[in-house]
Structures are given as C-alpha cells and as structure tokens.
Amino acid sequence: SCRIGMSLITGELYIMPRIKQRIIFLSISLLAGSTPLYAAEHEHEEHAAHVHGEAELLVALEGSTLEIEFLSPAMNILGFEHQPANEVQSLAIESAIETLKQPGLLFRLPSAAKCDPVSIKVESSLAKQGEQDHEENTHSDFTGHYSFRCSDMSRLDSIAIEIFKQFPGTEIIDVQSISKQRQQKIELTPDRNT
C-alpha cells in the first residue's frame, strides 16, 4: 500500500510506497537517538552535502529489498557544476547520466545474493538546460536512486562501490546503512571501497 505525503523540498504532493515509508521511519527513529549530531548536521546540511571530492551514499535493507541513494556534487562527476557552456559539456552531462543509470558499473553486489535492479532514477539540475539558474554561485548535484530485489538477502554481506573508478573526482563517500539488524556509518575511499 502507499501513503500520500508532501515533499519538504518542493512542496509537491507525492505517493510514497510502504517500503520507503519504513526506511524513512527507521531513519528517523535512528536519528532520534543522536539529536544534537543531527541538528548540527541539518543546520549545515547544504554545505556539508556539497563538498567537492565528497559524496554520500545511503543504503537501506528491508525484506528482499535493497535501496541505495547516491548524492554527489556535479564537480566530482563532471569537473564542473555550471550549466553546459558548449557541446562537449552537454555530452559530458549526458554521458554521466547514462553511466549513473547503470548500477552494475557503480555497485558490485555478491552474485550469491541474486540482486536485480527493479527501479533506477537519476536526476541533475544540469540535465534541465531550459531551466538555467542565473545565480553566479550555484551548486549542482547528481542524485541516483537504485532499488534492487534480492532473492537471497542473507548472502548480501558486502557492497563494493565502483563509483570511484567511474568518477575519479570522487575522493570520499560517506556511507550510512540501515537494516533491522544494525546501522552503520563508514567513510569509503578509492583504496577502501567496500
């Protein structure tokens, strides 16, 4: 079943599948135990989330579903973060989006877990050339949401992150993972990417 909600960012109404509701509620309950940390992070959320060289990865496991959310400044992905100034930059944006739509290039999951992608959504304000932002100091991000269905979740014991290979401008990925068994927060680098 689904629930109707409202985006805090855009103010738009949307329908949220129950799995996402559970992930959000689980995230909120986990954050409730660390309110001072969350408040400090939330206050600087925009700046902290947009540090060149750094990206974020949120991983949630429930039942047979694996959800991964990736957020990165465009600078890590493209080497620039403004609207494309020429055809080369336009093609770079298209190429980045196509790469981000291929989870097999970004995440190496254990084959024994038998995880298949069921939903992929990639967004960037740079892909919307008609809605060019006229502010000089605009920060642009790429966001990818990946949903997998895993036949044997008990075999999903690790995820190798190949984003560093695909986008060398990414130096650090802050990962937060949540499951019924545990929560984890780790920092990955090209040398330590699992």
Coordinates of N, CA, C and O in Angstrom, one line a residue:
S1 N 0.8 -1.2 0.0 CA 0.0 0.0 0.0 C 0.9 1.2 0.0 O 2.1 1.2 0.2
C2 N 0.3 2.4 -0.2 CA 1.0 3.6 -0.3 C 0.5 4.7 0.6 O -0.6 4.5 1.2
R3 N 1.2 5.7 0.8 CA 0.8 6.8 1.6 C 1.0 8.1 0.9 O 2.0 8.3 0.2
I4 N 0.1 9.1 1.0 CA 0.3 10.4 0.3 C 1.1 11.2 1.3 O 0.9 11.3 2.5
G5 N 2.1 11.9 0.7 CA 3.0 12.8 1.5 C 3.2 14.1 0.8 O 2.7 14.3 -0.3
M6 N 4.0 14.9 1.4 CA 4.4 16.2 0.8 C 5.9 16.4 0.9 O 6.4 16.2 2.0
S7 N 6.5 16.7 -0.2 CA 7.9 17.0 -0.2 C 8.3 18.2 0.5 O 7.7 19.3 0.3
L8 N 9.2 18.1 1.5 CA 9.6 19.3 2.2 C 10.4 20.2 1.3 O 10.6 21.4 1.6
I9 N 11.0 19.7 0.3 CA 11.9 20.5 -0.6 C 11.0 21.3 -1.6 O 11.2 22.5 -1.8
T10 N 10.1 20.6 -2.3 CA 9.4 21.2 -3.4 C 8.0 21.6 -3.0 O 7.3 22.4 -3.7
G11 N 7.4 21.0 -1.9 CA 6.1 21.3 -1.5 C 5.1 20.5 -2.3 O 3.9 20.7 -2.2
E12 N 5.5 19.6 -3.2 CA 4.6 18.9 -4.1 C 4.1 17.6 -3.3 O 4.8 17.1 -2.5
L13 N 2.9 17.3 -3.6 CA 2.3 16.0 -3.1 C 2.9 14.8 -3.9 O 3.1 14.9 -5.1
Y14 N 3.1 13.7 -3.2 CA 3.5 12.5 -3.9 C 3.0 11.3 -3.1 O 2.5 11.4 -2.0
I15 N 3.1 10.2 -3.8 CA 2.6 8.9 -3.2 C 3.9 8.1 -2.9 O 4.7 7.9 -3.7
M16 N 4.0 7.7 -1.6 CA 5.2 7.0 -1.1 C 4.9 5.5 -0.9 O 4.0 5.2 -0.1
P17 N 5.6 4.6 -1.6 CA 5.4 3.2 -1.3 C 5.7 2.9 0.1 O 6.6 3.5 0.7
R18 N 5.1 1.8 0.6 CA 5.3 1.5 2.1 C 6.8 1.2 2.4 O 7.2 1.5 3.5
I19 N 7.6 0.6 1.5 CA 9.0 0.3 1.8 C 9.7 1.6 2.1 O 10.5 1.7 3.0
K20 N 9.5 2.7 1.3 CA 10.1 3.9 1.5 C 9.7 4.5 2.9 O 10.5 5.2 3.6
Q21 N 8.4 4.4 3.2 CA 7.9 4.9 4.5 C 8.7 4.2 5.6 O 9.1 4.9 6.5
R22 N 8.9 2.9 5.5 CA 9.5 2.2 6.6 C 11.0 2.6 6.7 O 11.5 2.8 7.8
I23 N 11.7 2.8 5.6 CA 13.0 3.3 5.6 C 13.1 4.7 6.2 O 14.0 4.9 7.1
I24 N 12.2 5.6 5.9 CA 12.2 6.9 6.5 C 11.9 6.8 8.0 O 12.6 7.4 8.8
F25 N 10.9 6.1 8.4 CA 10.6 5.9 9.8 C 11.8 5.3 10.6 O 12.1 5.8 11.7
L26 N 12.4 4.3 10.0 CA 13.5 3.7 10.6 C 14.7 4.7 10.7 O 15.3 4.8 11.8
S27 N 14.9 5.5 9.7 CA 16.0 6.5 9.7 C 15.7 7.5 10.8 O 16.5 7.9 11.6
I28 N 14.4 8.0 10.9 CA 14.0 9.0 11.9 C 14.2 8.4 13.3 O 14.8 9.1 14.2
S29 N 13.8 7.2 13.5 CA 14.0 6.6 14.9 C 15.5 6.5 15.2 O 15.9 6.7 16.3
L30 N 16.3 6.2 14.2 CA 17.7 6.0 14.5 C 18.3 7.4 14.8 O 19.2 7.6 15.6
L31 N 17.9 8.4 14.1 CA 18.4 9.8 14.3 C 17.9 10.4 15.6 O 18.6 11.2 16.2
A32 N 16.8 9.9 16.1 CA 16.3 10.5 17.3 C 17.2 10.3 18.5 O 17.3 11.1 19.4
G33 N 18.0 9.2 18.4 CA 19.0 8.9 19.4 C 20.2 9.8 19.4 O 21.0 9.9 20.3
S34 N 20.4 10.5 18.2 CA 21.5 11.4 18.1 C 21.1 12.8 17.7 O 21.6 13.3 16.7
T35 N 20.1 13.3 18.4 CA 19.5 14.6 18.1 C 20.6 15.7 17.9 O 20.5 16.5 17.0
P36 N 21.5 15.9 18.9 CA 22.5 17.0 18.8 C 23.3 16.9 17.5 O 23.5 17.9 16.8
L37 N 23.8 15.7 17.2 CA 24.5 15.5 16.0 C 23.7 15.8 14.7 O 24.1 16.5 13.8
Y38 N 22.4 15.3 14.7 CA 21.5 15.5 13.6 C 21.3 17.0 13.4 O 21.3 17.5 12.3
A39 N 21.0 17.7 14.5 CA 20.7 19.1 14.4 C 21.8 19.9 13.9 O 21.7 20.8 13.0
A40 N 23.0 19.6 14.3 CA 24.2 20.3 13.8 C 24.4 19.9 12.3 O 24.7 20.8 11.5
E41 N 24.2 18.7 11.9 CA 24.4 18.3 10.5 C 23.3 19.0 9.7 O 23.6 19.5 8.6
H42 N 22.1 19.0 10.2 CA 21.0 19.6 9.4 C 21.2 21.1 9.2 O 20.8 21.6 8.1
E43 N 21.7 21.7 10.2 CA 21.9 23.2 10.1 C 22.8 23.5 9.0 O 22.7 24.5 8.3
H44 N 23.8 22.6 8.7 CA 24.8 22.9 7.7 C 24.6 21.9 6.6 O 25.6 21.6 5.8
E45 N 23.5 21.3 6.5 CA 23.2 20.2 5.5 C 23.6 20.6 4.1 O 24.3 19.8 3.4
E46 N 23.2 21.8 3.6 CA 23.5 22.1 2.3 C 25.0 22.2 2.0 O 25.5 21.8 1.0
H47 N 25.7 22.8 3.0 CA 27.2 23.0 2.8 C 27.9 21.6 3.0 O 28.8 21.3 2.2
A48 N 27.5 20.9 4.0 CA 28.2 19.6 4.2 C 28.0 18.6 3.1 O 28.8 17.9 2.8
A49 N 26.8 18.6 2.5 CA 26.4 17.7 1.5 C 27.1 18.1 0.1 O 27.2 17.3 -0.8
H50 N 27.6 19.3 0.1 CA 28.2 19.8 -1.2 C 29.7 20.2 -1.0 O 30.0 21.3 -1.1
V51 N 30.5 19.2 -0.7 CA 31.9 19.4 -0.6 C 32.6 18.7 -1.7 O 32.3 17.5 -1.9
H52 N 33.3 19.5 -2.5 CA 33.9 18.8 -3.7 C 34.8 17.7 -3.3 O 35.6 17.8 -2.3
G53 N 34.7 16.6 -4.0 CA 35.5 15.4 -3.7 C 34.8 14.4 -2.8 O 35.2 13.3 -2.7
E54 N 33.7 14.9 -2.1 CA 33.0 14.1 -1.2 C 31.6 13.8 -1.8 O 31.0 14.7 -2.4
A55 N 31.1 12.6 -1.5 CA 29.7 12.2 -1.9 C 29.1 11.5 -0.7 O 29.7 11.1 0.2
E56 N 27.8 11.2 -0.8 CA 27.0 10.5 0.2 C 26.3 9.3 -0.4 O 25.9 9.3 -1.6
L57 N 26.3 8.2 0.3 CA 25.6 7.0 -0.1 C 24.7 6.5 1.1 O 25.2 6.4 2.2
L58 N 23.4 6.4 0.9 CA 22.5 5.9 1.9 C 22.1 4.5 1.4 O 21.6 4.3 0.3
V59 N 22.2 3.5 2.3 CA 21.8 2.1 2.0 C 20.8 1.6 3.0 O 21.0 1.7 4.2
A60 N 19.7 1.1 2.5 CA 18.7 0.6 3.4 C 18.3 -0.8 2.9 O 18.1 -1.1 1.7
L61 N 18.2 -1.8 3.9 CA 17.8 -3.1 3.6 C 16.5 -3.5 4.4 O 16.4 -3.2 5.6
E62 N 15.5 -4.0 3.7 CA 14.3 -4.5 4.3 C 13.7 -5.6 3.5 O 13.5 -5.5 2.3
G63 N 13.5 -6.7 4.2 CA 13.0 -7.9 3.5 C 13.9 -8.3 2.4 O 15.1 -8.5 2.6
S64 N 13.4 -8.3 1.2 CA 14.2 -8.7 0.0 C 14.6 -7.4 -0.8 O 15.0 -7.6 -1.9
T65 N 14.4 -6.3 -0.2 CA 14.6 -5.0 -1.0 C 15.9 -4.3 -0.5 O 16.1 -4.2 0.7
L66 N 16.7 -3.9 -1.4 CA 17.9 -3.1 -1.2 C 17.7 -1.8 -1.8 O 17.4 -1.7 -3.0
E67 N 17.8 -0.7 -1.1 CA 17.6 0.7 -1.6 C 19.0 1.4 -1.4 O 19.5 1.4 -0.3
I68 N 19.4 2.0 -2.5 CA 20.7 2.8 -2.4 C 20.4 4.2 -3.0 O 19.8 4.3 -4.1
E69 N 20.8 5.2 -2.3 CA 20.6 6.6 -2.7 C 22.0 7.2 -2.8 O 22.8 7.1 -1.8
F70 N 22.4 7.8 -3.9 CA 23.7 8.4 -4.1 C 23.5 9.9 -4.4 O 22.7 10.3 -5.2
L71 N 24.3 10.7 -3.7 CA 24.3 12.1 -3.8 C 25.7 12.7 -4.0 O 26.5 12.4 -3.1
S72 N 25.9 13.4 -5.0 CA 27.3 13.9 -5.3 C 27.2 15.3 -5.9 O 26.4 15.5 -6.8
P73 N 28.2 16.2 -5.5 CA 28.3 17.4 -6.3 C 28.7 17.1 -7.7 O 29.4 16.2 -8.0
A74 N 28.2 17.9 -8.6 CA 28.5 17.7 -10.1 C 30.0 17.8 -10.3 O 30.5 17.1 -11.2
M75 N 30.7 18.6 -9.5 CA 32.1 18.7 -9.7 C 32.8 17.4 -9.7 O 33.8 17.1 -10.4
N76 N 32.4 16.5 -8.8 CA 33.0 15.1 -8.7 C 32.8 14.3 -9.9 O 33.6 13.5 -10.3
I77 N 31.6 14.5 -10.5 CA 31.2 13.7 -11.7 C 31.7 14.3 -13.0 O 32.1 13.5 -13.9
L78 N 31.7 15.6 -13.1 CA 32.0 16.2 -14.4 C 33.2 17.0 -14.4 O 33.8 17.3 -15.5
G79 N 33.6 17.6 -13.3 CA 34.8 18.5 -13.2 C 34.3 19.9 -13.4 O 35.1 20.9 -13.4
F80 N 33.0 20.1 -13.5 CA 32.3 21.5 -13.5 C 30.9 21.3 -12.9 O 30.4 20.2 -12.8
E81 N 30.3 22.5 -12.5 CA 29.0 22.4 -11.9 C 28.0 23.5 -12.4 O 27.0 23.8 -11.8
H82 N 28.4 24.0 -13.5 CA 27.5 25.1 -14.1 C 26.8 24.5 -15.3 O 27.1 23.4 -15.8
Q83 N 25.8 25.2 -15.8 CA 25.1 24.7 -17.0 C 26.1 24.6 -18.1 O 27.1 25.3 -18.2
P84 N 25.9 23.7 -19.0 CA 26.9 23.4 -20.1 C 27.1 24.7 -20.9 O 26.1 25.3 -21.3
A85 N 28.3 25.0 -21.2 CA 28.7 26.2 -22.0 C 28.9 25.8 -23.4 O 29.0 26.7 -24.3
N86 N 29.0 24.5 -23.7 CA 29.3 24.1 -25.1 C 28.8 22.6 -25.3 O 28.4 22.0 -24.3
E87 N 29.0 22.1 -26.5 CA 28.5 20.8 -26.8 C 29.3 19.7 -26.0 O 28.7 18.7 -25.6
V88 N 30.6 19.9 -25.8 CA 31.4 19.0 -25.1 C 30.9 18.8 -23.7 O 30.7 17.7 -23.2
Q89 N 30.5 19.9 -23.0 CA 30.0 19.8 -21.7 C 28.6 19.2 -21.7 O 28.3 18.4 -20.7
S90 N 27.8 19.5 -22.7 CA 26.5 18.8 -22.8 C 26.6 17.3 -22.9 O 25.9 16.6 -22.3
L91 N 27.5 16.9 -23.7 CA 27.8 15.5 -23.9 C 28.3 14.8 -22.6 O 28.0 13.7 -22.3
A92 N 29.1 15.5 -21.9 CA 29.7 15.0 -20.6 C 28.5 14.8 -19.6 O 28.5 13.8 -18.9
I93 N 27.6 15.7 -19.6 CA 26.4 15.5 -18.7 C 25.6 14.3 -19.1 O 25.2 13.5 -18.3
E94 N 25.3 14.2 -20.4 CA 24.5 13.0 -20.9 C 25.3 11.7 -20.6 O 24.7 10.7 -20.2
S95 N 26.6 11.7 -20.8 CA 27.4 10.5 -20.6 C 27.4 10.1 -19.1 O 27.2 9.0 -18.7
A96 N 27.5 11.1 -18.2 CA 27.4 10.9 -16.7 C 26.1 10.3 -16.3 O 26.1 9.3 -15.5
I97 N 25.0 10.8 -16.9 CA 23.7 10.3 -16.5 C 23.5 8.9 -17.0 O 23.0 8.0 -16.3
E98 N 24.0 8.6 -18.2 CA 24.0 7.2 -18.7 C 24.8 6.3 -17.8 O 24.3 5.2 -17.6
T99 N 25.9 6.7 -17.4 CA 26.7 5.8 -16.5 C 26.0 5.6 -15.2 O 26.0 4.5 -14.7
L100 N 25.5 6.7 -14.6 CA 24.8 6.6 -13.3 C 23.5 5.7 -13.4 O 23.0 5.3 -12.4
K101 N 23.0 5.5 -14.6 CA 21.8 4.7 -14.8 C 22.2 3.2 -14.9 O 21.3 2.4 -15.1
Q102 N 23.4 2.9 -14.8 CA 23.9 1.5 -14.9 C 24.5 1.1 -13.6 O 25.7 1.2 -13.3
P103 N 23.6 0.5 -12.7 CA 24.1 0.2 -11.3 C 25.2 -0.8 -11.3 O 26.0 -0.9 -10.4
G104 N 25.3 -1.7 -12.4 CA 26.4 -2.7 -12.4 C 27.7 -2.0 -12.6 O 28.8 -2.6 -12.2
L105 N 27.8 -0.8 -13.1 CA 29.1 -0.1 -13.2 C 29.4 0.6 -11.8 O 30.6 1.1 -11.7
L106 N 28.4 0.8 -11.0 CA 28.6 1.6 -9.7 C 28.7 0.7 -8.5 O 29.5 1.1 -7.5
F107 N 28.0 -0.4 -8.4 CA 28.0 -1.2 -7.3 C 28.2 -2.7 -7.6 O 27.6 -3.2 -8.6
R108 N 29.1 -3.3 -6.9 CA 29.4 -4.7 -7.1 C 28.8 -5.5 -5.9 O 29.3 -5.5 -4.8
L109 N 27.7 -6.2 -6.2 CA 26.9 -6.9 -5.2 C 27.3 -8.4 -5.3 O 27.6 -8.9 -6.4
P110 N 27.4 -9.1 -4.2 CA 27.7 -10.6 -4.2 C 26.7 -11.3 -5.2 O 25.5 -11.1 -5.0
S111 N 27.2 -12.1 -6.1 CA 26.3 -12.7 -7.0 C 25.4 -13.7 -6.3 O 24.3 -14.0 -6.8
A112 N 25.9 -14.3 -5.2 CA 25.1 -15.3 -4.5 C 23.8 -14.7 -3.9 O 22.8 -15.4 -3.7
A113 N 23.8 -13.3 -3.7 CA 22.6 -12.7 -3.2 C 21.5 -12.5 -4.2 O 20.3 -12.3 -3.9
K114 N 21.9 -12.7 -5.5 CA 20.9 -12.6 -6.6 C 20.0 -11.4 -6.6 O 18.8 -11.4 -6.6
C115 N 20.7 -10.2 -6.6 CA 20.0 -8.9 -6.6 C 19.8 -8.4 -8.0 O 20.8 -8.3 -8.7
D116 N 18.6 -8.1 -8.3 CA 18.3 -7.5 -9.6 C 17.7 -6.1 -9.5 O 16.9 -5.9 -8.6
P117 N 18.2 -5.1 -10.3 CA 17.6 -3.8 -10.2 C 16.2 -3.8 -10.7 O 15.8 -4.4 -11.7
V118 N 15.3 -3.1 -9.9 CA 13.9 -3.0 -10.3 C 13.5 -1.6 -10.5 O 12.5 -1.3 -11.2
S119 N 14.3 -0.6 -10.0 CA 14.0 0.8 -10.3 C 15.3 1.6 -10.2 O 16.1 1.4 -9.3
I120 N 15.4 2.5 -11.2 CA 16.6 3.4 -11.2 C 16.1 4.8 -11.6 O 15.4 4.9 -12.6
K121 N 16.5 5.7 -10.8 CA 16.2 7.1 -11.1 C 17.4 8.0 -10.9 O 18.0 8.0 -9.8
V122 N 17.8 8.8 -11.9 CA 18.9 9.6 -11.8 C 18.5 11.1 -12.2 O 17.7 11.2 -13.2
E123 N 18.9 12.0 -11.4 CA 18.5 13.4 -11.6 C 19.7 14.3 -11.4 O 20.6 14.1 -10.6
S124 N 19.6 15.4 -12.2 CA 20.6 16.5 -12.0 C 20.0 17.8 -12.6 O 19.3 17.7 -13.7
S125 N 20.1 18.9 -11.9 CA 19.6 20.1 -12.4 C 20.3 20.5 -13.7 O 19.8 21.3 -14.5
L126 N 21.5 20.0 -14.0 CA 22.3 20.3 -15.2 C 21.6 19.7 -16.4 O 21.9 20.1 -17.5
A127 N 20.8 18.6 -16.2 CA 20.2 18.0 -17.3 C 19.0 18.8 -17.9 O 18.5 18.6 -18.9
K128 N 18.6 19.8 -17.1 CA 17.5 20.7 -17.5 C 18.0 22.0 -18.0 O 18.0 23.0 -17.3
Q129 N 18.5 22.0 -19.2 CA 19.1 23.2 -19.8 C 18.2 24.4 -19.9 O 18.6 25.5 -19.8
G130 N 16.9 24.1 -20.1 CA 15.9 25.2 -20.3 C 15.7 25.9 -19.0 O 15.2 27.1 -19.0
E131 N 16.0 25.3 -17.8 CA 15.7 26.0 -16.6 C 17.0 26.5 -15.9 O 17.3 26.3 -14.8
Q132 N 17.8 27.2 -16.7 CA 19.1 27.7 -16.3 C 19.0 28.6 -15.1 O 18.2 29.5 -15.1
D133 N 19.8 28.3 -14.1 CA 19.8 29.2 -12.9 C 20.7 30.3 -13.2 O 21.9 30.1 -13.6
H134 N 20.3 31.6 -12.9 CA 21.1 32.7 -13.2 C 22.0 33.2 -12.1 O 22.7 34.1 -12.2
E135 N 21.9 32.5 -10.9 CA 22.8 32.8 -9.8 C 24.2 32.4 -10.2 O 24.5 31.4 -10.7
E136 N 25.2 33.3 -9.8 CA 26.6 33.0 -10.1 C 27.1 31.9 -9.3 O 27.9 31.1 -9.8
N137 N 26.7 31.7 -8.0 CA 27.3 30.8 -7.1 C 26.4 29.5 -6.9 O 26.2 29.1 -5.8
T138 N 25.9 29.0 -8.0 CA 25.0 27.9 -7.9 C 25.8 26.6 -7.8 O 26.8 26.4 -8.5
H139 N 25.3 25.7 -6.9 CA 25.9 24.4 -6.7 C 25.0 23.4 -7.4 O 23.8 23.4 -7.1
S140 N 25.5 22.5 -8.2 CA 24.7 21.5 -8.8 C 25.1 20.1 -8.3 O 26.3 19.8 -8.1
D141 N 24.1 19.2 -8.2 CA 24.3 17.9 -7.7 C 23.8 16.9 -8.7 O 22.9 17.2 -9.5
F142 N 24.2 15.6 -8.5 CA 23.7 14.5 -9.2 C 23.1 13.6 -8.1 O 23.7 13.4 -7.0
T143 N 21.9 13.1 -8.3 CA 21.3 12.2 -7.4 C 20.9 10.9 -8.1 O 20.3 11.0 -9.2
G144 N 21.2 9.8 -7.5 CA 20.8 8.5 -8.1 C 20.0 7.7 -7.1 O 20.5 7.6 -5.9
H145 N 18.9 7.1 -7.4 CA 18.2 6.2 -6.5 C 18.1 4.8 -7.2 O 17.6 4.7 -8.3
Y146 N 18.5 3.8 -6.5 CA 18.5 2.5 -7.0 C 17.8 1.5 -6.1 O 18.1 1.5 -4.9
S147 N 16.9 0.8 -6.6 CA 16.1 -0.2 -5.9 C 16.4 -1.6 -6.5 O 16.3 -1.8 -7.7
F148 N 16.8 -2.6 -5.6 CA 17.1 -3.9 -6.0 C 16.1 -4.9 -5.3 O 15.8 -4.7 -4.1
R149 N 15.8 -6.0 -5.9 CA 15.1 -7.1 -5.3 C 16.1 -8.2 -5.2 O 16.7 -8.6 -6.2
C150 N 16.4 -8.7 -4.0 CA 17.4 -9.8 -3.8 C 16.7 -11.1 -3.4 O 16.0 -11.1 -2.4
S151 N 17.1 -12.1 -4.1 CA 16.5 -13.5 -3.8 C 17.0 -14.1 -2.6 O 16.3 -14.8 -1.9
D152 N 18.3 -13.8 -2.2 CA 18.9 -14.4 -1.0 C 19.6 -13.2 -0.3 O 20.8 -13.1 -0.3
M153 N 18.8 -12.5 0.5 CA 19.4 -11.3 1.2 C 20.4 -11.7 2.2 O 21.3 -10.9 2.5
S154 N 20.4 -13.0 2.7 CA 21.4 -13.4 3.7 C 22.8 -13.5 3.1 O 23.8 -13.4 3.9
R155 N 22.9 -13.5 1.8 CA 24.2 -13.6 1.1 C 24.7 -12.2 0.8 O 25.8 -12.0 0.3
L156 N 23.9 -11.1 1.1 CA 24.4 -9.8 0.8 C 25.2 -9.3 2.0 O 24.7 -8.6 2.9
D157 N 26.4 -9.6 2.0 CA 27.3 -9.3 3.1 C 28.2 -8.1 2.9 O 28.9 -7.6 3.8
S158 N 28.3 -7.6 1.6 CA 29.1 -6.5 1.3 C 28.7 -5.9 0.0 O 28.0 -6.6 -0.8
I159 N 29.1 -4.7 -0.2 CA 28.8 -4.0 -1.5 C 30.1 -3.2 -1.8 O 30.6 -2.4 -1.0
A160 N 30.7 -3.6 -3.0 CA 31.9 -2.8 -3.4 C 31.4 -1.6 -4.2 O 30.6 -1.8 -5.1
I161 N 31.9 -0.5 -3.9 CA 31.5 0.8 -4.5 C 32.5 1.1 -5.6 O 33.6 1.4 -5.4
E162 N 32.0 1.0 -6.9 CA 32.9 1.3 -8.1 C 32.8 2.7 -8.6 O 33.3 3.0 -9.6
I163 N 32.0 3.5 -7.8 CA 31.9 4.9 -8.2 C 33.2 5.6 -8.4 O 33.4 6.5 -9.3
F164 N 34.2 5.3 -7.5 CA 35.5 5.9 -7.6 C 36.2 5.7 -8.9 O 36.8 6.6 -9.5
K165 N 36.0 4.5 -9.5 CA 36.6 4.2 -10.8 C 35.9 4.9 -11.9 O 36.5 5.4 -12.9
Q166 N 34.5 5.0 -11.8 CA 33.8 5.7 -12.9 C 33.9 7.2 -12.8 O 33.9 7.9 -13.9
F167 N 34.1 7.8 -11.6 CA 34.2 9.2 -11.4 C 35.3 9.5 -10.5 O 35.2 9.7 -9.3
P168 N 36.6 9.6 -11.1 CA 37.8 9.8 -10.3 C 37.8 11.1 -9.4 O 38.6 11.2 -8.5
G169 N 36.9 12.1 -9.7 CA 36.8 13.3 -8.9 C 36.2 13.0 -7.6 O 36.3 13.9 -6.7
T170 N 35.7 11.8 -7.4 CA 35.1 11.4 -6.1 C 36.3 10.8 -5.2 O 36.8 9.8 -5.6
E171 N 36.6 11.5 -4.1 CA 37.7 11.0 -3.2 C 37.2 10.3 -2.0 O 37.8 9.4 -1.5
I172 N 36.0 10.7 -1.5 CA 35.5 10.2 -0.2 C 34.0 10.0 -0.4 O 33.3 10.8 -1.0
I173 N 33.4 8.9 0.0 CA 32.0 8.6 0.1 C 31.6 8.3 1.5 O 32.1 7.3 2.1
D174 N 30.8 9.1 2.1 CA 30.2 8.9 3.4 C 29.0 7.9 3.2 O 28.1 8.3 2.6
V175 N 29.1 6.8 3.9 CA 28.0 5.8 3.7 C 27.3 5.6 5.0 O 27.9 5.5 6.1
Q176 N 26.0 5.6 5.0 CA 25.1 5.3 6.1 C 24.2 4.1 5.7 O 23.6 4.2 4.6
S177 N 24.3 3.0 6.4 CA 23.4 1.9 6.1 C 22.5 1.6 7.3 O 22.9 1.7 8.4
I178 N 21.3 1.1 6.9 CA 20.3 0.8 7.9 C 19.7 -0.5 7.5 O 19.3 -0.7 6.4
S179 N 19.6 -1.4 8.5 CA 18.8 -2.6 8.4 C 18.2 -2.9 9.7 O 18.4 -2.3 10.7
K180 N 17.3 -4.0 9.8 CA 16.7 -4.3 11.0 C 17.8 -4.8 12.0 O 17.7 -4.7 13.2
Q181 N 18.9 -5.4 11.5 CA 19.9 -5.9 12.3 C 20.9 -4.9 12.9 O 21.3 -4.9 14.0
R182 N 21.2 -3.8 12.1 CA 22.2 -2.8 12.6 C 22.1 -1.6 11.7 O 21.6 -1.6 10.6
Q183 N 22.8 -0.6 12.2 CA 23.1 0.6 11.5 C 24.6 0.8 11.4 O 25.3 0.4 12.4
Q184 N 25.1 1.5 10.4 CA 26.5 1.6 10.2 C 26.8 2.9 9.5 O 26.0 3.3 8.6
K185 N 27.8 3.6 9.9 CA 28.3 4.8 9.2 C 29.8 4.6 9.0 O 30.5 4.5 9.9
I186 N 30.2 4.6 7.7 CA 31.6 4.5 7.4 C 32.0 5.5 6.3 O 31.1 6.0 5.6
E187 N 33.3 5.6 6.1 CA 33.8 6.5 5.1 C 34.6 5.6 4.1 O 35.5 4.9 4.6
L188 N 34.3 5.7 2.9 CA 35.0 4.9 1.9 C 35.9 5.8 1.0 O 35.6 7.0 0.9
T189 N 36.9 5.2 0.5 CA 37.9 5.9 -0.3 C 38.2 5.0 -1.5 O 37.8 3.8 -1.5
P190 N 38.9 5.4 -2.5 CA 39.3 4.5 -3.6 C 40.0 3.3 -3.2 O 39.9 2.2 -3.8
D191 N 40.8 3.4 -2.1 CA 41.6 2.2 -1.6 C 40.8 1.3 -0.7 O 41.1 0.2 -0.4
R192 N 39.7 1.9 -0.1 CA 38.9 1.1 0.8 C 37.4 1.4 0.4 O 36.7 2.2 0.9
N193 N 37.0 0.6 -0.6 CA 35.7 0.9 -1.3 C 34.6 -0.1 -1.0 O 33.6 -0.2 -1.7
T194 N 34.7 -0.9 0.0 CA 33.7 -2.0 0.3 C 33.0 -1.7 1.6 O 33.7 -1.5 2.6

